């Protein structure tokens, strides 16, 4: 794992955006795996600014998001479909037909997950997977478990994730209890991985991801076994990690 120390959120966002834009410049038809959550928003803003200046062209890029809440329509402001348009896709020159998010509006979990898996596999997996990390070490919505998951599947969210994500909803009861997520195996198929993390709440998960045992009780720890994984994190998120 390559660890990149950032001073603060802005620095983390800029460094992450640089890595993503390098990927797109080197391969204008890149397939990007994208993430939601508050952490990547700064990187998306930066990329949109570079896109507006003509420095980073998304015209031929395809994107595949990690996850989506089960039961939300694509236009629900709490859905990840909406989030991605609002925070990123509406601000860059991407063709919306080239953007993909698991179909949370399809309540048939088996069909929705099978379809998404076939899609990601069909393009030969992604060139770069962007990941945030949950306070409990989850990636996508792969929660701590006794085994690592494989393909796209439906998960029951843990109480800790429901609580953490409730800050983005009016009431905790409004947070959907289930989600569709790319599996850990699918994530590991990405040719490169970029993890972003900031703030003190992520310090333990970041430490466990980098230095802890590789265990499904911290899903992000499996990234230690990926041959091309970069972590860009700010000082607060790296607070428990030794200065190397
Ligand atoms: C959600 C998403 C994850 C994300 C996590 C952390 O659970 N499914 O992909 O990494 O939140 O979110 P934040 O970046 O807001 O801390």
PDB file of C-alpha atoms and ligand atoms in Angstrom:
ATOM      1  CA  UNK A   1       0.000   0.000   0.000  1.00  0.00           C
ATOM      2  CA  UNK A   2       1.206   3.475  -0.830  1.00  0.00           C
ATOM      3  CA  UNK A   3       0.345   6.023   1.875  1.00  0.00           C
ATOM      4  CA  UNK A   4       0.075   9.668   0.855  1.00  0.00           C
ATOM      5  CA  UNK A   5      -0.162  12.108   3.772  1.00  0.00           C
ATOM      6  CA  UNK A   6      -2.297  15.151   3.202  1.00  0.00           C
ATOM      7  CA  UNK A   7      -2.383  18.239   5.434  1.00  0.00           C
ATOM      8  CA  UNK A   8      -6.134  18.577   5.518  1.00  0.00           C
ATOM      9  CA  UNK A   9      -9.345  17.848   3.606  1.00  0.00           C
ATOM     10  CA  UNK A  10      -8.547  20.264   0.797  1.00  0.00           C
ATOM     11  CA  UNK A  11      -5.082  18.845   0.310  1.00  0.00           C
ATOM     12  CA  UNK A  12      -6.458  15.276   0.390  1.00  0.00           C
ATOM     13  CA  UNK A  13      -9.092  16.184  -2.210  1.00  0.00           C
ATOM     14  CA  UNK A  14      -6.590  17.796  -4.540  1.00  0.00           C
ATOM     15  CA  UNK A  15      -4.143  14.920  -4.304  1.00  0.00           C
ATOM     16  CA  UNK A  16      -6.912  12.379  -4.950  1.00  0.00           C
ATOM     17  CA  UNK A  17      -8.234  14.419  -7.885  1.00  0.00           C
ATOM     18  CA  UNK A  18      -4.720  14.510  -9.336  1.00  0.00           C
ATOM     19  CA  UNK A  19      -4.510  10.720  -9.269  1.00  0.00           C
ATOM     20  CA  UNK A  20      -7.943  10.342 -10.898  1.00  0.00           C
ATOM     21  CA  UNK A  21      -7.226  12.964 -13.545  1.00  0.00           C
ATOM     22  CA  UNK A  22      -3.880  11.310 -14.369  1.00  0.00           C
ATOM     23  CA  UNK A  23      -5.795   8.095 -15.011  1.00  0.00           C
ATOM     24  CA  UNK A  24      -8.222   9.879 -17.344  1.00  0.00           C
ATOM     25  CA  UNK A  25      -5.453  11.749 -19.168  1.00  0.00           C
ATOM     26  CA  UNK A  26      -3.476   8.538 -19.715  1.00  0.00           C
ATOM     27  CA  UNK A  27      -6.591   6.685 -20.844  1.00  0.00           C
ATOM     28  CA  UNK A  28      -9.462   8.912 -22.032  1.00  0.00           C
ATOM     29  CA  UNK A  29     -11.683   5.811 -22.174  1.00  0.00           C
ATOM     30  CA  UNK A  30     -10.911   4.876 -18.583  1.00  0.00           C
ATOM     31  CA  UNK A  31     -13.413   2.933 -16.529  1.00  0.00           C
ATOM     32  CA  UNK A  32     -13.662   4.542 -13.128  1.00  0.00           C
ATOM     33  CA  UNK A  33     -15.201   2.944 -10.057  1.00  0.00           C
ATOM     34  CA  UNK A  34     -16.741   5.756  -8.013  1.00  0.00           C
ATOM     35  CA  UNK A  35     -17.838   6.201  -4.410  1.00  0.00           C
ATOM     36  CA  UNK A  36     -20.376   8.276  -2.531  1.00  0.00           C
ATOM     37  CA  UNK A  37     -20.138   9.613   1.017  1.00  0.00           C
ATOM     38  CA  UNK A  38     -18.918  13.049   2.023  1.00  0.00           C
ATOM     39  CA  UNK A  39     -15.198  12.234   1.723  1.00  0.00           C
ATOM     40  CA  UNK A  40     -14.871  12.265  -2.111  1.00  0.00           C
ATOM     41  CA  UNK A  41     -16.955  15.418  -2.653  1.00  0.00           C
ATOM     42  CA  UNK A  42     -13.898  17.703  -2.575  1.00  0.00           C
ATOM     43  CA  UNK A  43     -12.132  15.572  -5.179  1.00  0.00           C
ATOM     44  CA  UNK A  44     -15.247  15.658  -7.398  1.00  0.00           C
ATOM     45  CA  UNK A  45     -15.343  19.474  -7.090  1.00  0.00           C
ATOM     46  CA  UNK A  46     -11.716  19.727  -8.075  1.00  0.00           C
ATOM     47  CA  UNK A  47     -12.178  17.430 -11.078  1.00  0.00           C
ATOM     48  CA  UNK A  48     -15.174  19.484 -12.202  1.00  0.00           C
ATOM     49  CA  UNK A  49     -13.049  22.634 -12.069  1.00  0.00           C
ATOM     50  CA  UNK A  50     -10.321  21.026 -14.163  1.00  0.00           C
ATOM     51  CA  UNK A  51     -12.971  19.711 -16.545  1.00  0.00           C
ATOM     52  CA  UNK A  52     -14.352  23.249 -16.998  1.00  0.00           C
ATOM     53  CA  UNK A  53     -10.842  24.486 -17.819  1.00  0.00           C
ATOM     54  CA  UNK A  54     -10.458  21.735 -20.409  1.00  0.00           C
ATOM     55  CA  UNK A  55      -7.773  19.906 -18.437  1.00  0.00           C
ATOM     56  CA  UNK A  56      -9.616  16.659 -17.797  1.00  0.00           C
ATOM     57  CA  UNK A  57     -12.032  15.301 -20.385  1.00  0.00           C
ATOM     58  CA  UNK A  58     -14.738  12.831 -19.323  1.00  0.00           C
ATOM     59  CA  UNK A  59     -16.422  12.531 -22.748  1.00  0.00           C
ATOM     60  CA  UNK A  60     -15.347   8.907 -23.195  1.00  0.00           C
ATOM     61  CA  UNK A  61     -15.053   7.832 -19.559  1.00  0.00           C
ATOM     62  CA  UNK A  62     -17.351   5.170 -18.116  1.00  0.00           C
ATOM     63  CA  UNK A  63     -18.182   5.074 -14.425  1.00  0.00           C
ATOM     64  CA  UNK A  64     -19.419   2.334 -12.110  1.00  0.00           C
ATOM     65  CA  UNK A  65     -20.537   3.244  -8.622  1.00  0.00           C
ATOM     66  CA  UNK A  66     -19.992   0.977  -5.669  1.00  0.00           C
ATOM     67  CA  UNK A  67     -23.407   0.897  -4.114  1.00  0.00           C
ATOM     68  CA  UNK A  68     -26.989   2.129  -3.768  1.00  0.00           C
ATOM     69  CA  UNK A  69     -29.710   1.985  -1.125  1.00  0.00           C
ATOM     70  CA  UNK A  70     -32.345  -0.648  -1.853  1.00  0.00           C
ATOM     71  CA  UNK A  71     -35.807   0.775  -2.418  1.00  0.00           C
ATOM     72  CA  UNK A  72     -34.962   4.340  -3.448  1.00  0.00           C
ATOM     73  CA  UNK A  73     -35.913   5.664  -6.871  1.00  0.00           C
ATOM     74  CA  UNK A  74     -33.190   7.261  -8.978  1.00  0.00           C
ATOM     75  CA  UNK A  75     -34.665  10.699  -8.376  1.00  0.00           C
ATOM     76  CA  UNK A  76     -34.906  10.355  -4.610  1.00  0.00           C
ATOM     77  CA  UNK A  77     -32.557  13.040  -3.236  1.00  0.00           C
ATOM     78  CA  UNK A  78     -31.179  10.453  -0.773  1.00  0.00           C
ATOM     79  CA  UNK A  79     -30.304   7.981  -3.504  1.00  0.00           C
ATOM     80  CA  UNK A  80     -26.746   7.574  -4.710  1.00  0.00           C
ATOM     81  CA  UNK A  81     -28.008   8.019  -8.276  1.00  0.00           C
ATOM     82  CA  UNK A  82     -29.093  11.516  -7.289  1.00  0.00           C
ATOM     83  CA  UNK A  83     -25.939  12.165  -5.256  1.00  0.00           C
ATOM     84  CA  UNK A  84     -23.658  11.369  -8.181  1.00  0.00           C
ATOM     85  CA  UNK A  85     -25.518  13.640 -10.573  1.00  0.00           C
ATOM     86  CA  UNK A  86     -25.749  16.414  -8.012  1.00  0.00           C
ATOM     87  CA  UNK A  87     -22.139  16.269  -6.824  1.00  0.00           C
ATOM     88  CA  UNK A  88     -20.327  15.254  -9.974  1.00  0.00           C
ATOM     89  CA  UNK A  89     -21.962  14.150 -13.221  1.00  0.00           C
ATOM     90  CA  UNK A  90     -23.991  17.343 -13.738  1.00  0.00           C
ATOM     91  CA  UNK A  91     -20.771  19.363 -13.506  1.00  0.00           C
ATOM     92  CA  UNK A  92     -18.604  17.496 -16.028  1.00  0.00           C
ATOM     93  CA  UNK A  93     -18.894  16.591 -19.706  1.00  0.00           C
ATOM     94  CA  UNK A  94     -19.723  12.955 -19.078  1.00  0.00           C
ATOM     95  CA  UNK A  95     -22.384  11.140 -21.092  1.00  0.00           C
ATOM     96  CA  UNK A  96     -24.951  10.048 -18.469  1.00  0.00           C
ATOM     97  CA  UNK A  97     -25.459   6.862 -20.482  1.00  0.00           C
ATOM     98  CA  UNK A  98     -21.877   5.958 -19.541  1.00  0.00           C
ATOM     99  CA  UNK A  99     -22.553   6.260 -15.813  1.00  0.00           C
ATOM    100  CA  UNK A 100     -23.716   3.236 -13.848  1.00  0.00           C
ATOM    101  CA  UNK A 101     -25.034   2.803 -10.305  1.00  0.00           C
ATOM    102  CA  UNK A 102     -26.684  -0.366  -8.926  1.00  0.00           C
ATOM    103  CA  UNK A 103     -30.436  -0.151  -9.475  1.00  0.00           C
ATOM    104  CA  UNK A 104     -31.853   0.415  -6.004  1.00  0.00           C
ATOM    105  CA  UNK A 105     -35.309   0.948  -7.464  1.00  0.00           C
ATOM    106  CA  UNK A 106     -35.410  -2.725  -8.460  1.00  0.00           C
ATOM    107  CA  UNK A 107     -36.630  -4.507  -5.331  1.00  0.00           C
ATOM    108  CA  UNK A 108     -35.704  -7.866  -6.825  1.00  0.00           C
ATOM    109  CA  UNK A 109     -32.294  -8.007  -5.157  1.00  0.00           C
ATOM    110  CA  UNK A 110     -31.106 -11.070  -6.993  1.00  0.00           C
ATOM    111  CA  UNK A 111     -31.886  -9.630 -10.418  1.00  0.00           C
ATOM    112  CA  UNK A 112     -30.516  -6.164  -9.625  1.00  0.00           C
ATOM    113  CA  UNK A 113     -27.233  -7.561  -8.275  1.00  0.00           C
ATOM    114  CA  UNK A 114     -26.806 -10.104 -11.059  1.00  0.00           C
ATOM    115  CA  UNK A 115     -27.349  -7.417 -13.672  1.00  0.00           C
ATOM    116  CA  UNK A 116     -24.820  -5.048 -12.101  1.00  0.00           C
ATOM    117  CA  UNK A 117     -22.223  -7.751 -11.683  1.00  0.00           C
ATOM    118  CA  UNK A 118     -22.586  -8.773 -15.316  1.00  0.00           C
ATOM    119  CA  UNK A 119     -22.146  -5.141 -16.336  1.00  0.00           C
ATOM    120  CA  UNK A 120     -18.918  -4.606 -14.368  1.00  0.00           C
ATOM    121  CA  UNK A 121     -17.522  -7.967 -15.409  1.00  0.00           C
ATOM    122  CA  UNK A 122     -18.565  -7.347 -19.022  1.00  0.00           C
ATOM    123  CA  UNK A 123     -16.316  -4.285 -19.304  1.00  0.00           C
ATOM    124  CA  UNK A 124     -13.415  -6.204 -17.776  1.00  0.00           C
ATOM    125  CA  UNK A 125     -13.649  -4.468 -14.360  1.00  0.00           C
ATOM    126  CA  UNK A 126     -12.488  -0.930 -13.637  1.00  0.00           C
ATOM    127  CA  UNK A 127      -9.100   0.728 -14.145  1.00  0.00           C
ATOM    128  CA  UNK A 128      -9.292   2.784 -10.972  1.00  0.00           C
ATOM    129  CA  UNK A 129     -11.614   2.235  -8.017  1.00  0.00           C
ATOM    130  CA  UNK A 130     -12.134   5.187  -5.698  1.00  0.00           C
ATOM    131  CA  UNK A 131     -13.119   4.188  -2.157  1.00  0.00           C
ATOM    132  CA  UNK A 132     -14.092   5.928   1.039  1.00  0.00           C
ATOM    133  CA  UNK A 133     -13.993   3.985   4.286  1.00  0.00           C
ATOM    134  CA  UNK A 134     -16.698   3.612   6.908  1.00  0.00           C
ATOM    135  CA  UNK A 135     -15.971   4.240  10.602  1.00  0.00           C
ATOM    136  CA  UNK A 136     -16.159   0.458  11.068  1.00  0.00           C
ATOM    137  CA  UNK A 137     -13.822  -0.304   8.149  1.00  0.00           C
ATOM    138  CA  UNK A 138     -16.523  -0.961   5.574  1.00  0.00           C
ATOM    139  CA  UNK A 139     -15.855  -0.389   1.868  1.00  0.00           C
ATOM    140  CA  UNK A 140     -18.794   0.213  -0.425  1.00  0.00           C
ATOM    141  CA  UNK A 141     -21.436  -1.248   1.854  1.00  0.00           C
ATOM    142  CA  UNK A 142     -19.416  -4.356   2.683  1.00  0.00           C
ATOM    143  CA  UNK A 143     -19.899  -4.408   6.428  1.00  0.00           C
ATOM    144  CA  UNK A 144     -17.717  -6.290   8.953  1.00  0.00           C
ATOM    145  CA  UNK A 145     -18.514  -9.987   8.606  1.00  0.00           C
ATOM    146  CA  UNK A 146     -17.012 -13.451   9.060  1.00  0.00           C
ATOM    147  CA  UNK A 147     -16.079 -13.750   5.388  1.00  0.00           C
ATOM    148  CA  UNK A 148     -15.176 -11.497   2.479  1.00  0.00           C
ATOM    149  CA  UNK A 149     -18.009 -11.046  -0.005  1.00  0.00           C
ATOM    150  CA  UNK A 150     -17.658 -11.821  -3.702  1.00  0.00           C
ATOM    151  CA  UNK A 151     -19.889 -10.146  -6.292  1.00  0.00           C
ATOM    152  CA  UNK A 152     -22.642  -7.528  -6.034  1.00  0.00           C
ATOM    153  CA  UNK A 153     -25.099  -8.469  -3.297  1.00  0.00           C
ATOM    154  CA  UNK A 154     -27.767  -7.107  -1.010  1.00  0.00           C
ATOM    155  CA  UNK A 155     -26.659  -6.234   2.535  1.00  0.00           C
ATOM    156  CA  UNK A 156     -28.385  -5.411   5.802  1.00  0.00           C
ATOM    157  CA  UNK A 157     -26.715  -2.247   7.044  1.00  0.00           C
ATOM    158  CA  UNK A 158     -25.261  -2.328  10.549  1.00  0.00           C
ATOM    159  CA  UNK A 159     -26.597  -0.070  13.289  1.00  0.00           C
ATOM    160  CA  UNK A 160     -23.300   1.846  13.273  1.00  0.00           C
ATOM    161  CA  UNK A 161     -23.573   2.579   9.532  1.00  0.00           C
ATOM    162  CA  UNK A 162     -27.241   3.549   9.826  1.00  0.00           C
ATOM    163  CA  UNK A 163     -26.286   5.946  12.599  1.00  0.00           C
ATOM    164  CA  UNK A 164     -23.299   7.366  10.725  1.00  0.00           C
ATOM    165  CA  UNK A 165     -25.301   7.856   7.512  1.00  0.00           C
ATOM    166  CA  UNK A 166     -28.339   9.288   9.318  1.00  0.00           C
ATOM    167  CA  UNK A 167     -26.619  12.681   9.366  1.00  0.00           C
ATOM    168  CA  UNK A 168     -27.565  12.972   5.711  1.00  0.00           C
ATOM    169  CA  UNK A 169     -31.266  12.165   6.367  1.00  0.00           C
ATOM    170  CA  UNK A 170     -33.924  14.096   8.231  1.00  0.00           C
ATOM    171  CA  UNK A 171     -34.553  11.277  10.703  1.00  0.00           C
ATOM    172  CA  UNK A 172     -32.651   8.092  11.527  1.00  0.00           C
ATOM    173  CA  UNK A 173     -35.802   6.059  10.696  1.00  0.00           C
ATOM    174  CA  UNK A 174     -35.541   7.348   7.125  1.00  0.00           C
ATOM    175  CA  UNK A 175     -32.201   5.620   6.452  1.00  0.00           C
ATOM    176  CA  UNK A 176     -32.879   2.544   4.301  1.00  0.00           C
ATOM    177  CA  UNK A 177     -31.947  -0.679   6.095  1.00  0.00           C
ATOM    178  CA  UNK A 178     -30.615  -2.450   3.025  1.00  0.00           C
ATOM    179  CA  UNK A 179     -28.315  -1.671   0.132  1.00  0.00           C
ATOM    180  CA  UNK A 180     -26.864  -3.252  -2.985  1.00  0.00           C
ATOM    181  CA  UNK A 181     -23.087  -3.155  -3.080  1.00  0.00           C
ATOM    182  CA  UNK A 182     -20.237  -4.375  -5.228  1.00  0.00           C
ATOM    183  CA  UNK A 183     -18.596  -7.209  -3.365  1.00  0.00           C
ATOM    184  CA  UNK A 184     -15.080  -7.213  -1.967  1.00  0.00           C
ATOM    185  CA  UNK A 185     -13.915  -9.548  -4.708  1.00  0.00           C
ATOM    186  CA  UNK A 186     -15.251  -7.195  -7.387  1.00  0.00           C
ATOM    187  CA  UNK A 187     -13.493  -4.269  -5.717  1.00  0.00           C
ATOM    188  CA  UNK A 188     -10.234  -6.246  -5.618  1.00  0.00           C
ATOM    189  CA  UNK A 189     -10.505  -6.865  -9.390  1.00  0.00           C
ATOM    190  CA  UNK A 190      -9.912  -3.143 -10.029  1.00  0.00           C
ATOM    191  CA  UNK A 191      -6.527  -2.583 -11.620  1.00  0.00           C
ATOM    192  CA  UNK A 192      -5.781   0.199  -9.150  1.00  0.00           C
ATOM    193  CA  UNK A 193      -7.437   1.421  -5.990  1.00  0.00           C
ATOM    194  CA  UNK A 194      -7.498   4.864  -4.399  1.00  0.00           C
ATOM    195  CA  UNK A 195      -8.781   5.172  -0.831  1.00  0.00           C
ATOM    196  CA  UNK A 196      -9.587   8.604   0.575  1.00  0.00           C
ATOM    197  CA  UNK A 197     -10.088   9.288   4.289  1.00  0.00           C
ATOM    198  CA  UNK A 198     -10.191  12.344   6.477  1.00  0.00           C
ATOM    199  CA  UNK A 199     -11.002  13.354  10.020  1.00  0.00           C
ATOM    200  CA  UNK A 200     -10.525  11.788  13.460  1.00  0.00           C
ATOM    201  CA  UNK A 201     -13.536   9.444  13.194  1.00  0.00           C
ATOM    202  CA  UNK A 202     -11.679   7.446  10.544  1.00  0.00           C
ATOM    203  CA  UNK A 203      -8.392   7.086  12.475  1.00  0.00           C
ATOM    204  CA  UNK A 204      -9.056   3.597  13.886  1.00  0.00           C
ATOM    205  CA  UNK A 205     -10.440   2.217  10.626  1.00  0.00           C
ATOM    206  CA  UNK A 206      -7.501   3.655   8.686  1.00  0.00           C
ATOM    207  CA  UNK A 207      -5.025   2.138  11.136  1.00  0.00           C
ATOM    208  CA  UNK A 208      -6.767  -1.264  10.935  1.00  0.00           C
ATOM    209  CA  UNK A 209      -6.894  -1.082   7.136  1.00  0.00           C
ATOM    210  CA  UNK A 210      -3.157  -0.458   6.819  1.00  0.00           C
ATOM    211  CA  UNK A 211      -1.612  -2.179   9.851  1.00  0.00           C
ATOM    212  CA  UNK A 212      -4.217  -4.572  11.224  1.00  0.00           C
ATOM    213  CA  UNK A 213      -4.627  -8.242  10.339  1.00  0.00           C
ATOM    214  CA  UNK A 214      -6.308  -8.983   7.019  1.00  0.00           C
ATOM    215  CA  UNK A 215      -9.736  -9.940   8.289  1.00  0.00           C
ATOM    216  CA  UNK A 216     -13.365  -9.595   7.137  1.00  0.00           C
ATOM    217  CA  UNK A 217     -14.082  -7.931  10.483  1.00  0.00           C
ATOM    218  CA  UNK A 218     -12.351  -4.929   8.867  1.00  0.00           C
ATOM    219  CA  UNK A 219     -13.274  -5.328   5.174  1.00  0.00           C
ATOM    220  CA  UNK A 220     -10.829  -2.579   4.092  1.00  0.00           C
ATOM    221  CA  UNK A 221      -7.907  -4.631   5.466  1.00  0.00           C
ATOM    222  CA  UNK A 222      -7.996  -6.845   2.370  1.00  0.00           C
ATOM    223  CA  UNK A 223      -6.660  -3.889   0.392  1.00  0.00           C
ATOM    224  CA  UNK A 224      -3.253  -4.747   1.906  1.00  0.00           C
ATOM    225  CA  UNK A 225      -3.228  -7.625  -0.586  1.00  0.00           C
ATOM    226  CA  UNK A 226      -3.922  -5.441  -3.628  1.00  0.00           C
ATOM    227  CA  UNK A 227      -0.849  -4.811  -5.763  1.00  0.00           C
ATOM    228  CA  UNK A 228      -1.716  -1.215  -6.642  1.00  0.00           C
ATOM    229  CA  UNK A 229      -3.505   0.496  -3.786  1.00  0.00           C
ATOM    230  CA  UNK A 230      -2.931   4.097  -2.720  1.00  0.00           C
ATOM    231  CA  UNK A 231      -4.346   5.659   0.435  1.00  0.00           C
ATOM    232  CA  UNK A 232      -4.622   9.441   0.516  1.00  0.00           C
ATOM    233  CA  UNK A 233      -5.534  10.550   4.013  1.00  0.00           C
ATOM    234  CA  UNK A 234      -5.233  13.669   6.111  1.00  0.00           C
ATOM    235  CA  UNK A 235      -3.255  14.005   9.354  1.00  0.00           C
ATOM    236  CA  UNK A 236      -6.311  13.366  11.531  1.00  0.00           C
ATOM    237  CA  UNK A 237      -7.210  10.138   9.766  1.00  0.00           C
ATOM    238  CA  UNK A 238      -3.571   9.013   9.958  1.00  0.00           C
ATOM    239  CA  UNK A 239      -3.208  10.018  13.612  1.00  0.00           C
ATOM    240  CA  UNK A 240      -2.789   6.419  14.866  1.00  0.00           C
ATOM    241  CA  UNK A 241      -0.417   5.408  12.090  1.00  0.00           C
ATOM    242  CA  UNK A 242       3.349   5.604  12.547  1.00  0.00           C
ATOM    243  CA  UNK A 243       5.078   8.416  10.631  1.00  0.00           C
ATOM    244  CA  UNK A 244       7.174   6.572   8.080  1.00  0.00           C
TER     245      UNK A 244
HETATM  246  C1  LIG B   1     -21.237   5.093   2.985  1.00  0.00           C
HETATM  247  C2  LIG B   1     -20.816   4.608   1.603  1.00  0.00           C
HETATM  248  C3  LIG B   1     -19.340   4.284   1.560  1.00  0.00           C
HETATM  249  C4  LIG B   1     -18.536   5.429   2.146  1.00  0.00           C
HETATM  250  C5  LIG B   1     -18.949   5.604   3.606  1.00  0.00           C
HETATM  251  C6  LIG B   1     -18.167   6.702   4.309  1.00  0.00           C
HETATM  252  O1  LIG B   1     -21.519   4.070   3.856  1.00  0.00           O
HETATM  253  N1  LIG B   1     -21.535   3.451   1.192  1.00  0.00           N
HETATM  254  O2  LIG B   1     -18.941   4.053   0.210  1.00  0.00           O
HETATM  255  O3  LIG B   1     -17.165   5.161   2.061  1.00  0.00           O
HETATM  256  O4  LIG B   1     -20.315   5.952   3.612  1.00  0.00           O
HETATM  257  O5  LIG B   1     -18.809   7.918   4.117  1.00  0.00           O
HETATM  258  P1  LIG B   1     -18.178   9.328   4.422  1.00  0.00           P
HETATM  259  O6  LIG B   1     -17.192   9.580   3.339  1.00  0.00           O
HETATM  260  O7  LIG B   1     -19.320  10.275   4.382  1.00  0.00           O
HETATM  261  O8  LIG B   1     -17.526   9.248   5.752  1.00  0.00           O
END
